[in-house]
Coordinates of C-alpha atoms in Angstrom, one line a residue:
Chain A
M11 CA 100.6 79.9 136.5
L12 CA 100.1 83.2 138.3
S13 CA 103.0 84.1 140.3
K14 CA 103.3 85.9 143.6
K15 CA 104.5 89.0 142.2
Q16 CA 101.6 89.3 139.7
A17 CA 98.9 88.4 142.4
R18 CA 100.3 91.2 144.2
F19 CA 99.9 93.9 140.9
F20 CA 96.5 92.6 140.6
F21 CA 95.8 93.6 144.1
L22 CA 97.6 97.0 144.8
G23 CA 96.9 98.0 140.6
G24 CA 92.9 96.9 141.1
T25 CA 92.6 98.6 144.4
A26 CA 94.6 101.7 143.0
V27 CA 92.3 102.1 140.3
T28 CA 88.8 102.0 141.7
F29 CA 89.6 103.7 144.3
L30 CA 90.7 106.8 142.1
I31 CA 87.5 106.1 140.1
F32 CA 85.3 106.2 143.6
I33 CA 86.9 109.5 144.5
G34 CA 86.0 110.8 141.0
L35 CA 82.5 109.5 141.4
T36 CA 82.1 110.9 144.7
V37 CA 83.1 114.4 143.8
F38 CA 81.0 114.2 140.9
S39 CA 77.8 112.8 143.0
L40 CA 78.4 115.5 145.6
S41 CA 78.6 118.7 143.0
K42 CA 76.3 121.0 143.2
A43 CA 75.1 120.9 139.9
Q44 CA 74.0 117.3 141.0
D45 CA 72.7 117.9 144.1
Q46 CA 69.4 116.1 144.5
S47 CA 68.7 117.1 148.2
H48 CA 67.7 121.1 147.7
E49 CA 70.7 121.8 149.7
E50 CA 69.5 126.0 149.9
N51 CA 66.9 124.9 152.0
L52 CA 68.5 123.9 154.7
T53 CA 67.8 126.5 157.8
E54 CA 68.7 126.5 160.8
A55 CA 65.7 125.0 161.6
V56 CA 66.1 122.2 159.8
V57 CA 70.2 121.6 161.1
K58 CA 68.3 121.8 164.6
G59 CA 66.0 119.4 163.9
K60 CA 68.5 117.0 162.7
H61 CA 70.6 117.9 166.3
I62 CA 67.6 116.4 168.0
W63 CA 67.2 113.6 165.5
E64 CA 70.3 112.2 166.4
K65 CA 70.2 113.4 170.2
N66 CA 68.1 111.0 170.8
N67 CA 68.8 108.2 168.3
C68 CA 65.4 108.1 166.8
M69 CA 67.3 105.8 164.0
G70 CA 67.4 103.2 166.7
C71 CA 63.5 102.1 165.9
H72 CA 62.7 104.3 163.1
T73 CA 64.2 104.2 159.3
I74 CA 64.5 107.4 157.4
L75 CA 65.6 107.7 153.7
G76 CA 65.5 103.8 154.3
E77 CA 68.2 103.6 157.0
G78 CA 67.5 102.7 160.4
G79 CA 66.2 100.3 163.3
Y80 CA 63.1 98.4 161.7
Y81 CA 60.9 98.8 164.7
A82 CA 58.9 101.6 164.0
P83 CA 57.6 103.7 160.7
E84 CA 59.6 104.6 158.3
L85 CA 59.5 109.1 158.3
T86 CA 60.9 109.9 155.3
K87 CA 57.2 111.0 154.2
V88 CA 55.7 111.5 157.8
I89 CA 54.4 114.5 157.3
E90 CA 52.9 114.0 153.9
R91 CA 51.3 110.8 155.2
R92 CA 50.2 112.0 158.9
G93 CA 50.2 115.9 159.0
E94 CA 52.1 118.2 161.1
G95 CA 49.8 117.9 164.2
Y96 CA 49.8 114.1 164.4
V97 CA 53.6 114.1 164.3
K98 CA 53.7 117.0 166.8
A99 CA 51.2 115.7 169.2
V100 CA 53.5 112.3 168.9
L101 CA 56.7 114.4 169.9
M102 CA 55.3 116.2 172.7
S103 CA 52.8 113.6 174.1
P104 CA 53.8 113.2 178.1
V105 CA 53.5 109.5 177.8
P106 CA 54.5 106.7 175.6
W107 CA 52.7 107.0 172.3
A108 CA 51.7 103.5 171.2
P109 CA 50.1 102.6 168.4
H110 CA 49.2 98.7 168.2
G111 CA 50.6 98.6 171.7
R112 CA 53.9 99.1 170.0
K113 CA 55.7 102.4 172.5
M114 CA 57.4 105.1 171.7
V115 CA 59.6 106.7 174.5
A116 CA 57.8 110.1 175.5
Y117 CA 60.1 112.8 174.9
K118 CA 57.8 115.4 175.8
M119 CA 59.4 117.6 173.7
S120 CA 59.2 121.5 173.9
N121 CA 56.8 123.4 171.1
E122 CA 59.8 124.9 169.6
E123 CA 61.9 121.7 169.3
A124 CA 58.8 119.5 168.0
E125 CA 58.5 122.4 165.1
D126 CA 62.0 121.5 164.4
V127 CA 61.8 118.0 164.0
I128 CA 58.7 119.0 161.5
A129 CA 61.4 121.4 159.5
F130 CA 63.8 118.3 159.0
L131 CA 61.2 116.0 158.1
N132 CA 59.8 118.4 156.1
W133 CA 63.1 119.0 154.3
I134 CA 63.7 115.7 154.1
S135 CA 60.5 114.5 152.3
K136 CA 61.5 117.0 148.9
I137 CA 64.5 115.1 148.3
D138 CA 64.5 113.2 144.9
L139 CA 65.7 109.6 145.9
N140 CA 65.2 107.9 142.7
G141 CA 62.1 106.3 142.8
F142 CA 62.0 105.1 146.4
D143 CA 60.1 108.1 147.7
K144 CA 57.1 106.4 145.5
I145 CA 57.3 103.1 147.3
V146 CA 57.6 104.4 150.8
S147 CA 55.0 107.5 149.9
P148 CA 51.6 108.2 150.4
L149 CA 50.9 108.7 146.6
A150 CA 52.6 105.2 146.0
K151 CA 49.3 104.1 148.3
E152 CA 46.5 106.0 146.3
S153 CA 47.8 104.2 142.9
K154 CA 47.0 100.8 145.0
Chain B
M25 CA 103.2 79.8 171.4
K26 CA 107.0 80.8 170.5
Y27 CA 106.8 84.1 172.1
K28 CA 105.8 85.2 175.7
S29 CA 104.1 88.6 174.6
Q30 CA 102.0 86.5 172.9
K31 CA 100.1 85.7 176.2
V32 CA 98.3 89.5 176.0
A33 CA 96.1 87.6 173.0
Y34 CA 94.3 85.8 175.7
W35 CA 92.9 88.7 177.5
F36 CA 91.6 90.4 174.3
F37 CA 89.8 87.0 173.4
A38 CA 88.3 87.1 177.4
L39 CA 87.0 90.3 176.6
C40 CA 85.9 89.0 173.1
M41 CA 83.5 86.2 175.6
L42 CA 82.2 89.0 177.7
L43 CA 81.0 91.4 175.7
L44 CA 79.9 88.6 173.4
V45 CA 77.6 87.2 176.1
L46 CA 75.9 90.9 176.6
Q47 CA 75.4 91.3 173.2
L48 CA 73.6 88.5 173.2
T49 CA 71.5 89.5 176.3
Y50 CA 70.5 92.8 174.1
G51 CA 69.5 90.6 171.0
F52 CA 67.0 88.7 173.0
I53 CA 65.8 92.2 174.6
M54 CA 65.2 93.2 170.8
A55 CA 63.5 89.9 169.5
F56 CA 61.2 90.1 172.4
A57 CA 59.9 93.7 171.8
H58 CA 59.7 92.7 168.2
A59 CA 57.4 89.8 169.3
G60 CA 55.3 92.5 171.4
M61 CA 57.2 91.7 174.8
D62 CA 58.6 94.9 175.5
G63 CA 58.2 95.0 179.7
L64 CA 61.5 96.7 179.7
H65 CA 60.4 99.5 177.6
N66 CA 60.7 102.5 180.2
W67 CA 64.8 101.5 181.0
I68 CA 66.1 99.7 178.1
P69 CA 64.2 101.0 174.8
F70 CA 64.8 99.2 171.6
N71 CA 67.0 102.5 170.2
T72 CA 69.1 101.8 173.0
A73 CA 69.3 98.0 173.1
K74 CA 69.8 98.1 169.1
A75 CA 72.6 100.6 169.9
V76 CA 74.2 98.3 172.2
H77 CA 73.7 95.2 170.2
T78 CA 75.5 96.1 167.5
N79 CA 78.2 98.4 169.1
L80 CA 78.8 95.5 171.2
L81 CA 79.3 93.4 168.1
V82 CA 81.7 95.8 166.7
V83 CA 83.9 96.0 170.1
W84 CA 84.1 92.6 170.7
L85 CA 85.0 91.9 166.7
L86 CA 87.8 94.8 167.3
S87 CA 88.9 93.2 170.6
G88 CA 89.3 89.6 168.4
F89 CA 90.9 91.3 165.5
M90 CA 93.6 93.0 168.1
G91 CA 93.9 89.7 169.8
A92 CA 94.2 87.9 166.6
A93 CA 96.7 90.7 165.8
Y94 CA 98.7 90.3 169.3
Y95 CA 99.1 86.5 168.4
I96 CA 100.2 86.4 164.8
I97 CA 102.5 88.9 164.8
P98 CA 105.1 88.0 166.9
E99 CA 105.0 85.1 165.6
E100 CA 105.2 86.0 162.3
S101 CA 107.8 88.8 162.3
Q102 CA 109.8 86.4 165.1
N103 CA 109.9 89.0 167.2
E104 CA 108.6 90.0 170.6
L105 CA 105.9 92.7 171.1
V106 CA 107.7 96.1 171.3
S107 CA 105.9 96.7 174.5
V108 CA 103.9 94.3 176.4
K109 CA 102.6 96.9 179.2
L110 CA 101.4 99.2 176.4
A111 CA 99.5 96.3 175.2
Y112 CA 97.8 95.7 178.7
V113 CA 96.9 99.6 178.7
Q114 CA 95.7 99.7 175.1
L115 CA 93.4 96.4 176.3
I116 CA 92.1 98.5 179.6
S117 CA 91.1 101.8 177.6
L118 CA 89.4 99.5 175.1
A119 CA 87.1 98.1 177.4
V120 CA 87.0 101.3 179.5
V121 CA 85.6 103.2 176.5
G122 CA 83.5 100.0 175.3
V123 CA 81.7 100.0 178.6
V124 CA 81.4 103.8 179.5
A125 CA 79.7 104.6 175.7
I126 CA 77.6 101.1 176.5
V127 CA 76.4 102.8 179.9
G128 CA 75.8 106.1 178.1
Y129 CA 73.4 105.1 175.6
H130 CA 71.2 103.8 178.5
F131 CA 70.9 107.8 179.6
N132 CA 70.6 109.1 176.2
Y133 CA 74.0 110.1 175.6
W134 CA 74.9 109.1 172.1
E135 CA 75.1 110.4 168.6
G136 CA 72.2 108.6 166.9
R137 CA 74.0 107.4 163.9
K138 CA 73.5 103.9 162.9
F139 CA 76.1 101.9 164.1
L140 CA 78.7 105.1 165.1
E141 CA 76.6 106.0 168.2
I142 CA 79.7 106.3 170.1
P143 CA 79.5 110.2 171.0
R144 CA 82.2 112.9 170.1
P145 CA 84.3 112.8 172.8
L146 CA 84.6 109.3 173.7
D147 CA 85.7 109.1 169.1
Y148 CA 88.3 110.9 170.4
L149 CA 89.6 108.3 172.9
V150 CA 88.9 105.2 170.2
V151 CA 91.2 107.2 168.1
V152 CA 94.3 107.3 170.9
N153 CA 93.6 103.9 171.6
V154 CA 94.0 102.8 167.9
L155 CA 96.9 104.6 167.0
L156 CA 98.5 102.8 170.4
F157 CA 97.5 99.8 169.1
M158 CA 98.6 100.5 165.4
G159 CA 102.2 101.6 166.7
L160 CA 102.7 99.1 169.1
I161 CA 101.9 96.2 165.7
L162 CA 103.7 98.2 163.5
L163 CA 107.0 98.4 165.4
T164 CA 106.9 95.0 166.1
L165 CA 106.5 94.3 162.5
F166 CA 109.4 96.2 161.5
K167 CA 111.6 95.4 163.9
G168 CA 110.5 91.7 163.6
K169 CA 113.3 89.4 161.5
R170 CA 110.8 88.6 158.7
K171 CA 107.9 90.6 156.9
T172 CA 105.5 87.9 155.5
T173 CA 102.6 88.9 153.2
T174 CA 100.2 87.4 156.1
A175 CA 101.6 89.5 158.5
L176 CA 101.5 92.8 156.3
V177 CA 97.7 92.5 154.7
L178 CA 96.4 92.0 158.3
S179 CA 98.4 95.2 159.2
M180 CA 97.2 96.4 156.6
G181 CA 93.6 96.4 157.4
L182 CA 93.9 97.7 160.7
L183 CA 95.9 100.4 159.4
F184 CA 93.2 101.0 156.6
A185 CA 90.2 100.1 159.6
A186 CA 91.9 102.8 161.7
L187 CA 92.1 105.8 159.0
L188 CA 88.5 104.6 157.8
Y189 CA 87.3 105.8 161.1
L190 CA 87.9 109.2 160.8
P191 CA 85.3 110.5 157.5
G192 CA 82.4 109.5 160.4
M193 CA 83.6 111.8 162.5
I194 CA 82.9 114.6 160.6
D195 CA 80.1 116.8 161.2
F196 CA 77.3 117.7 158.3
D197 CA 74.0 119.4 158.4
S198 CA 72.6 117.4 155.8
Q199 CA 71.5 114.3 156.1
V200 CA 72.1 113.2 152.9
L201 CA 75.8 113.9 153.1
D202 CA 75.6 112.3 156.6
S203 CA 74.7 108.9 155.6
F204 CA 77.0 109.2 152.3
F205 CA 80.5 109.6 154.5
R206 CA 78.9 107.4 157.3
W207 CA 78.8 104.7 154.7
W208 CA 82.6 105.4 153.8
V209 CA 83.1 103.6 157.4
V210 CA 80.6 101.2 157.9
H211 CA 80.7 99.8 154.6
L212 CA 84.3 99.9 153.4
W213 CA 84.9 98.5 156.9
V214 CA 82.9 95.6 156.3
E215 CA 82.7 94.8 152.8
G216 CA 86.3 96.3 152.5
V217 CA 89.5 96.1 154.8
W218 CA 88.0 93.7 157.5
E219 CA 88.0 91.5 154.7
L220 CA 92.1 91.9 154.8
I221 CA 92.1 91.6 158.3
M222 CA 89.6 88.3 157.6
G223 CA 92.1 86.8 154.7
G224 CA 94.8 87.4 156.9
I225 CA 94.2 85.9 159.9
L226 CA 92.6 82.7 157.5
S227 CA 95.9 82.7 155.5
F228 CA 97.6 82.3 159.2
L229 CA 95.7 80.0 160.2
L230 CA 95.5 77.8 156.7
I231 CA 99.0 77.8 156.8
K232 CA 99.3 76.3 160.6
L233 CA 96.6 74.1 159.9
T234 CA 97.5 72.7 156.8
G235 CA 100.8 72.8 156.3
V236 CA 100.3 74.0 152.6
D237 CA 103.7 76.2 151.3
R238 CA 103.4 79.6 152.5
E239 CA 104.0 80.9 149.3
V240 CA 101.1 79.3 147.8
I241 CA 98.9 80.5 150.3
E242 CA 99.8 84.0 150.1
K243 CA 99.7 84.2 146.5
W244 CA 96.3 83.5 146.3
L245 CA 95.8 86.0 149.7
Y246 CA 96.9 88.6 147.3
V247 CA 94.2 87.7 144.7
I248 CA 91.2 87.1 147.3
V249 CA 91.8 90.7 149.0
G250 CA 92.0 91.4 145.2
L251 CA 88.8 90.8 144.0
T252 CA 87.6 92.3 147.6
F253 CA 88.7 95.9 146.9
L254 CA 87.7 95.3 143.0
S255 CA 84.5 94.5 144.1
G256 CA 83.9 96.6 147.3
I257 CA 85.0 99.8 147.0
L258 CA 82.4 100.8 144.1
G259 CA 80.5 98.2 145.5
T260 CA 79.8 101.3 148.2
G261 CA 77.3 102.5 145.8
H262 CA 74.7 100.1 146.6
H263 CA 74.2 102.4 149.9
Y264 CA 73.7 105.2 147.3
Y265 CA 70.5 103.9 145.6
Y266 CA 68.1 106.1 147.6
I267 CA 69.2 108.3 149.8
G268 CA 69.3 111.4 147.6
V269 CA 72.7 111.2 145.7
N270 CA 72.9 110.7 141.5
K271 CA 71.3 107.7 139.8
I272 CA 74.7 107.0 138.3
W273 CA 75.1 104.8 141.8
L274 CA 72.3 102.9 140.7
I275 CA 74.4 102.0 137.8
V276 CA 77.8 101.5 139.7
G277 CA 76.8 100.2 143.2
G278 CA 74.4 97.5 141.1
I279 CA 78.1 96.2 139.0
F280 CA 80.1 96.1 141.5
S281 CA 78.4 95.1 144.5
A282 CA 76.7 92.0 143.0
L283 CA 81.1 91.1 142.1
E284 CA 81.6 91.6 145.6
P285 CA 80.2 87.5 146.2
L286 CA 83.1 86.5 144.0
A287 CA 85.6 87.5 146.8
F288 CA 83.8 85.3 149.0
L289 CA 83.2 82.6 146.5
A290 CA 87.5 82.7 146.4
M291 CA 88.0 82.7 150.0
A292 CA 85.6 79.4 150.1
L293 CA 87.1 77.4 147.5
F294 CA 90.7 78.6 148.6
A295 CA 90.4 77.4 152.4
V296 CA 88.5 73.8 151.3
N297 CA 91.1 73.7 148.5
M298 CA 94.1 74.2 151.0
Y299 CA 92.4 72.0 153.4
R300 CA 92.6 69.4 150.3
K301 CA 95.8 70.2 149.7
G302 CA 97.4 69.9 153.3
E303 CA 98.7 67.0 155.2
K304 CA 95.8 66.8 157.2
K305 CA 98.2 66.5 160.3
H306 CA 97.3 69.1 162.8
P307 CA 95.6 67.5 165.5
N308 CA 93.7 71.0 166.5
K309 CA 90.2 69.8 164.6
I310 CA 88.1 72.1 166.6
A311 CA 90.1 75.1 165.0
L312 CA 90.2 73.7 161.8
Y313 CA 86.2 73.4 161.9
W314 CA 86.2 77.1 162.8
T315 CA 88.4 77.8 160.0
I316 CA 86.5 76.3 157.0
G317 CA 83.5 77.1 158.3
S318 CA 83.7 80.8 158.7
S319 CA 85.0 80.5 154.5
I320 CA 81.8 78.7 154.0
V321 CA 79.1 80.6 156.2
S322 CA 80.7 84.3 155.0
F323 CA 80.2 82.9 151.6
I324 CA 76.1 82.1 152.1
G325 CA 76.0 85.1 154.7
A326 CA 78.1 88.0 152.9
G327 CA 77.9 86.9 149.4
L328 CA 75.1 85.0 148.7
L329 CA 72.1 86.8 150.9
G330 CA 73.9 90.1 150.1
F331 CA 73.8 89.3 146.4
A332 CA 70.2 88.5 147.2
H333 CA 69.2 92.5 148.0
T334 CA 72.1 94.1 145.9
L335 CA 70.4 94.8 142.4
P336 CA 68.7 98.5 142.6
Q337 CA 65.7 96.4 141.1
T338 CA 65.4 94.5 144.4
N339 CA 66.5 97.0 147.0
I340 CA 64.0 99.6 146.1
Y341 CA 61.8 97.3 147.8
T342 CA 64.0 95.6 150.6
H343 CA 65.6 98.7 151.5
G344 CA 65.0 99.7 155.2
T345 CA 63.1 96.3 155.9
L346 CA 64.4 92.9 157.7
V347 CA 65.7 92.0 154.7
T348 CA 68.3 93.5 156.0
A349 CA 68.9 92.3 159.3
M350 CA 68.9 88.8 157.5
H351 CA 71.9 89.2 155.3
G352 CA 73.6 91.2 158.3
H353 CA 73.3 88.5 161.0
L354 CA 74.5 85.6 159.1
A355 CA 77.1 87.8 157.4
F356 CA 79.3 89.3 160.4
W357 CA 78.9 85.6 162.0
G358 CA 80.4 83.8 159.0
A359 CA 82.9 86.1 158.2
Y360 CA 84.0 88.2 161.3
A361 CA 82.6 86.2 164.0
M362 CA 83.4 83.0 163.0
I363 CA 87.3 84.1 162.5
V364 CA 87.7 85.2 165.7
F365 CA 86.3 81.8 166.9
A366 CA 88.8 80.5 164.7
I367 CA 91.8 82.0 165.6
I368 CA 90.7 82.1 169.5
S369 CA 90.6 78.0 169.4
Y370 CA 93.9 78.0 167.7
A371 CA 95.6 79.6 169.9
L372 CA 94.0 78.8 173.1
P373 CA 95.8 75.7 173.3
N374 CA 99.0 77.0 172.5
L375 CA 98.5 79.9 175.1
T376 CA 97.7 77.9 178.0
G377 CA 99.2 74.4 177.1
R378 CA 96.2 72.9 178.0
K379 CA 95.4 70.7 174.2
F380 CA 91.6 70.2 174.1
Y381 CA 91.7 69.5 170.3
D382 CA 88.9 67.8 169.6
S383 CA 86.6 68.0 172.6
A384 CA 82.9 66.5 172.1
R385 CA 81.9 70.0 173.4
G386 CA 84.1 71.9 171.3
R387 CA 82.5 69.9 168.3
L388 CA 78.7 70.1 169.8
A389 CA 79.3 74.3 170.4
F390 CA 80.0 74.7 166.4
W391 CA 76.8 72.7 165.1
L392 CA 74.4 74.5 167.6
A393 CA 75.7 78.1 167.1
N394 CA 75.6 77.4 162.9
I395 CA 72.2 75.7 163.1
G396 CA 71.4 77.9 165.4
M397 CA 72.5 81.0 163.6
I398 CA 71.3 79.8 160.1
G399 CA 67.9 78.9 161.6
M400 CA 67.8 82.8 162.9
T401 CA 68.3 83.9 159.2
V402 CA 65.6 81.7 157.8
A403 CA 63.0 83.4 160.8
F404 CA 64.5 86.8 159.8
G405 CA 64.7 85.9 156.0
V406 CA 60.7 84.8 156.1
A407 CA 59.9 88.3 158.3
G408 CA 61.6 90.3 155.9
V409 CA 60.2 89.0 152.8
A410 CA 56.7 89.0 154.5
Q411 CA 56.9 92.4 155.3
V412 CA 58.1 93.3 152.1
Y413 CA 55.1 91.9 150.1
M414 CA 52.8 93.0 152.8
E415 CA 54.4 97.1 153.3
R416 CA 55.8 97.7 149.8
K417 CA 53.4 95.8 147.6
M418 CA 50.3 95.6 148.7
K419 CA 50.2 99.3 151.0
I420 CA 49.3 97.9 154.4
N421 CA 49.8 100.0 156.8
F422 CA 53.7 99.4 158.9
M423 CA 52.1 98.1 162.4
E424 CA 49.4 96.3 161.0
V425 CA 52.2 94.8 159.0
Q426 CA 54.3 94.4 162.1
T427 CA 51.7 92.5 164.4
E428 CA 51.4 90.1 161.6
I429 CA 55.0 88.8 161.4
E430 CA 55.6 88.7 165.2
V431 CA 55.4 84.7 164.8
H432 CA 58.3 84.8 163.1
F433 CA 59.9 86.7 166.0
W434 CA 59.2 83.5 168.4
V435 CA 60.9 81.3 165.8
L436 CA 63.6 84.0 166.4
I437 CA 64.0 83.5 169.8
I438 CA 63.7 79.4 169.7
M439 CA 66.7 79.6 167.1
A440 CA 68.5 82.5 169.4
T441 CA 68.3 79.9 172.3
L442 CA 69.9 77.3 170.2
F443 CA 72.4 79.7 168.4
S444 CA 73.2 81.0 172.8
T445 CA 73.6 77.4 173.9
G446 CA 76.3 77.0 171.7
I447 CA 78.0 80.4 172.0
T448 CA 77.8 78.9 176.3
L449 CA 79.8 75.6 175.5
F450 CA 82.3 77.6 173.6
I451 CA 82.8 80.0 176.4
V452 CA 82.9 76.9 178.8
E453 CA 85.6 75.4 176.7
F454 CA 87.5 78.9 176.9
M455 CA 87.1 78.9 180.4
K456 CA 88.3 75.0 180.7
H457 CA 92.0 76.2 179.1
G458 CA 92.3 78.7 182.0
R459 CA 94.9 81.1 181.8
P460 CA 98.0 81.8 179.6
S461 CA 101.1 80.5 181.2
D462 CA 104.5 80.5 180.4
E463 CA 105.2 76.9 180.2
A464 CA 103.2 76.9 177.4
L465 CA 106.4 78.2 175.9
E466 CA 107.8 76.1 172.7
I467 CA 105.0 73.6 173.2
E468 CA 103.8 74.4 169.9
A469 CA 103.9 71.7 166.7

């Protein structure tokens, strides 16, 4: 029968081995050669857009890369789906945008802020998502 | 209780109850908004309600874990807490940081990263607070007469939880990296080190409540936490399938996260078997309900319902839908909320000297809360599956689907009312115990 010492060895050994593998895989998957997000296209506007995205907790309602609030639409492919003009109108609207009655906060963004957010969303839309983009993208809709 | 300083735990538990009530209130606001009634939108928009709801959960559970540690560590190490005054300072500062953060969410003062919305300046205060807490616990433990496995596992869980808060504070320009390291905090907390905390509390309660030999219980505790890390660390990969990193995570995350239910299954088998082996002499039946209940409901909520959408082939459709909310609610309830309720139910009679061990109100609280939460999980599950089919398979527009599934949120609200009734009864029971008293010293059987 298993002794307490063996049980402790199983815990400490198992943890150490899996943790080392985890670190190894992290280093591998975040290496430049494995980049799927086109990091070279991270312009100043994209980074500014990300800050605006975070400052207003957009993720609290929307999802992006499938992560977020499940209350408002997934935005990974929103630019392809709706076009830049529509997105800009929503961001700059002085009254709450409310498709189907569900309200969004009226952020009343300036033209520049809205363009930064659009740059961010454009960068997001080009990330290779291992097939998930086909599920949430307009291309998937066409193949209905 | 055996040590005067254990009384500190009572106030951490009281903070738990207060924050839990607030958490439920914001949950209702969100459920009504989903059902089409968002009258509070101008003051409490959905993203505020969501940040408050999830952050209150984290803070009250942490407060519960801290209270548990302040109760368990003196008793396990056979030593008074090194400083009761500093423990109260830590309690008050935790409450203040929590309240400032939550008020700030109503004024657009946040970081906007799911679960880690606390703004950066407050993050530093959290770090100081947790350092103070860990200092008090570790000093008490190492100055004590004995170092038990239960105390070590619990302290190790708390220490790792503190360390893992740090990756969430690194700034990234890339959303992909941001998300990648956010999961180091969120996943490695709830599917890793928090299970150590849960295991430590569970082991303490089983030793006390069943009377089974400590050596037997602690041996299995090692096996359980071993299984947790063996599956949970590489299981982090199930968050990396579709966020823009290498496909290797589909294989690694798929295999290891599919093994995660084993740790919870082991926990449930462990608790039930120890109960069967035990003398069944301890009179605190309500604590036993919550203890065994936690091990079983966590297996269903975290283990089985997690497994239901963890394989990449399924997750590609369920990722970013209400299916996640279904799993999240029963998992947090079973694994963490119920174990906090268990330690509160065990500790309260010992802290106050009032032995309401087996009251009808206590039993009703247990059943109503559990039936309510299972009902809520079913409502989320039906809404989630319907959403997946309509939105992801039939390609119907997001908002059209949301309108179709509104009805399930009314079911959710009814079930949440049942759940809240159970919680209210638990809180009434809590208040009936009165304040902790020195007269309760040594009364414990």
